[in-house]
CSV table of C-alpha atoms in Angstrom, one decimal:
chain,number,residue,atom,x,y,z
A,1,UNK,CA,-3.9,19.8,-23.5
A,2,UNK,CA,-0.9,20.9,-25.8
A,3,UNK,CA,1.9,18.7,-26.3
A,4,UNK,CA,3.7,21.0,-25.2
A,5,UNK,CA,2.3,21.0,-21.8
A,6,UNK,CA,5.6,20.7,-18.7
A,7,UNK,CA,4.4,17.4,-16.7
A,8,UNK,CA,5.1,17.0,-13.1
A,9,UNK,CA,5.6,14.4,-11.4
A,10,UNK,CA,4.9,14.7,-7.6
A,11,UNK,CA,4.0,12.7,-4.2
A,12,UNK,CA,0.5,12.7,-4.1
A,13,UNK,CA,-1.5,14.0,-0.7
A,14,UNK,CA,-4.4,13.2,0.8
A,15,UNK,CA,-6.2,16.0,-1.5
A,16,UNK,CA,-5.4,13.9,-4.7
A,17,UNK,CA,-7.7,11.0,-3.4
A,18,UNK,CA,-10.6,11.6,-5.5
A,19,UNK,CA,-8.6,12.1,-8.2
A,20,UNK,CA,-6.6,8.9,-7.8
A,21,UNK,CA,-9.1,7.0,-6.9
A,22,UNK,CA,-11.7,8.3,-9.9
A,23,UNK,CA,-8.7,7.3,-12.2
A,24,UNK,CA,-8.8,3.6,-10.0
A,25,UNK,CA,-12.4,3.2,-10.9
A,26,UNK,CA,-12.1,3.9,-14.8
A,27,UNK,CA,-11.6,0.9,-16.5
A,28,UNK,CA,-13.8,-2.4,-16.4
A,29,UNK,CA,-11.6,-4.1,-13.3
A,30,UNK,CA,-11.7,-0.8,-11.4
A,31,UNK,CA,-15.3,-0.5,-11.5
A,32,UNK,CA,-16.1,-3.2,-9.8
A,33,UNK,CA,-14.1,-2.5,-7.1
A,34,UNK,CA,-13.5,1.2,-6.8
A,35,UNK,CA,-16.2,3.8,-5.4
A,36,UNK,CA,-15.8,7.6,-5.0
A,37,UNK,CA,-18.8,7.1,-3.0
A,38,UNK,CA,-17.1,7.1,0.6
A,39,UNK,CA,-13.1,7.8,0.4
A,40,UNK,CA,-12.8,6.7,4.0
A,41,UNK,CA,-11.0,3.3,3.6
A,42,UNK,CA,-8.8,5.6,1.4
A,43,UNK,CA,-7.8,8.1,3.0
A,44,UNK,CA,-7.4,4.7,6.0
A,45,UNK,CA,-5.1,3.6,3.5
A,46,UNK,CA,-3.1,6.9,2.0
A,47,UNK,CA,-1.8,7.5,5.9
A,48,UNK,CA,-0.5,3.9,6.5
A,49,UNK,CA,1.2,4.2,2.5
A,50,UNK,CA,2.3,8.2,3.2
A,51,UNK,CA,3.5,6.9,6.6
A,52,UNK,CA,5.9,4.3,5.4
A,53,UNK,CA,9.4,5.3,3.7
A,54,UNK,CA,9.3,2.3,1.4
A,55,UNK,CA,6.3,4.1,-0.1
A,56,UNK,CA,5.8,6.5,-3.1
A,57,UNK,CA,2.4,6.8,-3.8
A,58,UNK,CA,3.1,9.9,-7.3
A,59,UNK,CA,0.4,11.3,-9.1
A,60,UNK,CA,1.5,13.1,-12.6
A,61,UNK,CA,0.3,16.7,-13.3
A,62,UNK,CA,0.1,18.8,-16.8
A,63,UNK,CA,-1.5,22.3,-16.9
A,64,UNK,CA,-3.0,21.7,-13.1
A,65,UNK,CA,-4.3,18.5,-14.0
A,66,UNK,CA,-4.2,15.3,-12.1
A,67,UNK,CA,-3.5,13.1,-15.3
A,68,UNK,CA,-1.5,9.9,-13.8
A,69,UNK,CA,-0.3,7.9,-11.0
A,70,UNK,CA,1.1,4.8,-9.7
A,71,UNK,CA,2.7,3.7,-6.7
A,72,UNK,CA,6.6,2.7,-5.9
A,73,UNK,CA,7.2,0.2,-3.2
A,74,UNK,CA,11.0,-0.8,-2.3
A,75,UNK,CA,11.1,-4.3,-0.8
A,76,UNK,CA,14.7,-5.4,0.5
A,77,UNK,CA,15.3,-8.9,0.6
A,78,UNK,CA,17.9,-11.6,0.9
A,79,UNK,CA,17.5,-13.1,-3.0
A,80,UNK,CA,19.6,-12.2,-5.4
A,81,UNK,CA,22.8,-11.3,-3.3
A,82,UNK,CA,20.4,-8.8,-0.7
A,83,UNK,CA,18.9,-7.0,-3.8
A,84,UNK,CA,16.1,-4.5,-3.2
A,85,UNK,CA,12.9,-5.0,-5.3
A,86,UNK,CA,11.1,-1.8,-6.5
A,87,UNK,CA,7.6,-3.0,-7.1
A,88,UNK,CA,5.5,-0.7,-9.7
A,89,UNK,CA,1.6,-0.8,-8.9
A,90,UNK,CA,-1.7,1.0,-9.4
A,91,UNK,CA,-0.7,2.4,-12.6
A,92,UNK,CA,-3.1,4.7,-14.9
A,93,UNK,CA,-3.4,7.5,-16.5
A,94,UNK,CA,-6.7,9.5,-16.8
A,95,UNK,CA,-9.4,8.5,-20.1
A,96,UNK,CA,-8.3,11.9,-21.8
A,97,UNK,CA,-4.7,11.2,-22.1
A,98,UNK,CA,-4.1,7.7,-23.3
A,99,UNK,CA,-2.3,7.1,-25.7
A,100,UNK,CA,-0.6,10.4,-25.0
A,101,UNK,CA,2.7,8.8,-23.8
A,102,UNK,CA,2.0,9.9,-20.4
A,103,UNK,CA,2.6,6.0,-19.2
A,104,UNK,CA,6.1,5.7,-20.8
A,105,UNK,CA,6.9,8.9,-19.3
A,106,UNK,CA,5.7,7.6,-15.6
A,107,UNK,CA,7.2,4.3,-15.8
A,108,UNK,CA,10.4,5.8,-17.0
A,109,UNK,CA,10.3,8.0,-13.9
A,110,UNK,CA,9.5,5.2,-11.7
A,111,UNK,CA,12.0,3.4,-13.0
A,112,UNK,CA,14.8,6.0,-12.4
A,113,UNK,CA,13.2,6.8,-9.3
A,114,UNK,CA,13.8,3.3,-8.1
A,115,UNK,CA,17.2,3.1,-9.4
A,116,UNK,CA,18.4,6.5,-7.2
A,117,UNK,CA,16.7,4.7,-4.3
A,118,UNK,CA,19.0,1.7,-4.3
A,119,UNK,CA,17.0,-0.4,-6.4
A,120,UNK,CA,18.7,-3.4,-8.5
A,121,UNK,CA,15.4,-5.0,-10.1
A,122,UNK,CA,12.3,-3.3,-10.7
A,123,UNK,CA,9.0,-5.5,-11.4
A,124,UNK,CA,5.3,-5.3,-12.0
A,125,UNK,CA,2.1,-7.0,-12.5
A,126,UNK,CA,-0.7,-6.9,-14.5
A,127,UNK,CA,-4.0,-8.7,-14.7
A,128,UNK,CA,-4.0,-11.4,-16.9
A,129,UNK,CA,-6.8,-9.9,-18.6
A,130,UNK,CA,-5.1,-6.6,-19.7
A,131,UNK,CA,-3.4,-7.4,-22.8
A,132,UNK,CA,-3.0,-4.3,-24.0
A,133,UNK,CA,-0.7,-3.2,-21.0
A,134,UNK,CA,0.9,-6.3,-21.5
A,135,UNK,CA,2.3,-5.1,-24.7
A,136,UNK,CA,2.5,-1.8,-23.8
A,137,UNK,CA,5.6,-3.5,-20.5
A,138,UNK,CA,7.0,-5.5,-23.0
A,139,UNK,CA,8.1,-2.7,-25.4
A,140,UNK,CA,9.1,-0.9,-22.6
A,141,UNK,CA,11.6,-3.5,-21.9
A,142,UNK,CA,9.8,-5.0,-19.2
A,143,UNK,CA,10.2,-9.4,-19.5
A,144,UNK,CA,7.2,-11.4,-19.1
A,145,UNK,CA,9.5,-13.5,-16.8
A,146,UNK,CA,6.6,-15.3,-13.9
A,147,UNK,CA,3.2,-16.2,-13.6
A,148,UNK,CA,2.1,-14.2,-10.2
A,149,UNK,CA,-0.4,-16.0,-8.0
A,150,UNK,CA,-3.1,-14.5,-5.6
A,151,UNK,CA,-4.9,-15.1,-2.4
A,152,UNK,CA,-7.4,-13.3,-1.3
A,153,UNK,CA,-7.1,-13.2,2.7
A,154,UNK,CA,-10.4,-11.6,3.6
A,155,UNK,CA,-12.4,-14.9,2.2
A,156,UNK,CA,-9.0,-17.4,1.6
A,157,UNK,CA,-9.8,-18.1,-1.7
A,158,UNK,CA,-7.9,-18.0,-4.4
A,159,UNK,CA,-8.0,-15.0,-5.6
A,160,UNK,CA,-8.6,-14.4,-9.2
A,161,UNK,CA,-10.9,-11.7,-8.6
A,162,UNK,CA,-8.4,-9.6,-7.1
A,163,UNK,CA,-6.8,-7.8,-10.0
């Protein structure tokens, strides 16, 4: 890959699955709960999320490669004077291209992205465990404002499993 290289951000389809979801898998929290081996629950899953309007499921592209994606959702709501929320999730960018820069440039984008859509605050998690993306938010401007909670509502247990 050349630095050089144009990247292009894009609404995934249903043929960027095994892409995304290899890029899911490969990390330690992914692993366990990620498999290539059947993408049925996926593709289950890509309809309902290419389906919805309040959805933007984007994978990133350089030289015909998949390298990146993550996934916009606008919530409206009543707080904050009937502010709409852009949530930023699933966020990664393939092992050869960390620490390329590829992950300010999709945050940035899904940042403006959310802001043309009407958003007024834009907000993410991250699993407690992943420190480094922690600092990689912060610089980015992002404020480690709340302490998310889970609950896992196939077993209802907490859920600190979840990720």
């Amino acid at each position: 890959m050349t630095e050089t290289a144009v990247l292009t951000i894009r609404r995934a389809t249903e043929a960027d699955l095994p892409a995304i979801v290899g890029m899911l898998a490969d990390d330690p929290l992914g692993a366990t709960r990620e498999t290539l081996d059947d993408l049925t629950p996926y593709r289950t899953a890509f309809a309902r999320i290419d389906g919805d309007p309040h959805q933007h499921l984007v994978v990133a592209e350089r030289a015909g490669r998949t390298v990146g994606t993550l996934q916009l959702t606008l919530v409206p709501g009543l707080s904050r004077t009937g502010s709409t929320r852009a949530i930023i999730e699933a966020v990664r960018v393939h092992a050869d291209d960390r620490g390329s820069g590829l992950g300010t440039e999709l945050i940035r984008w899904a940042v403006e992205r959310a802001r043309e859509l009407g958003a007024d605050l834009v907000q993410l998690t991250s699993d407690a465990t992943r420190t480094d993306a922690h600092r990689f938010y912060t610089r980015l401007g992002f404020a480690d404002s709340h302490l998310g909670f889970k609950y896992d509502a196939d077993d209802g247990a907490a859920a600190d499993h979840v990720g």
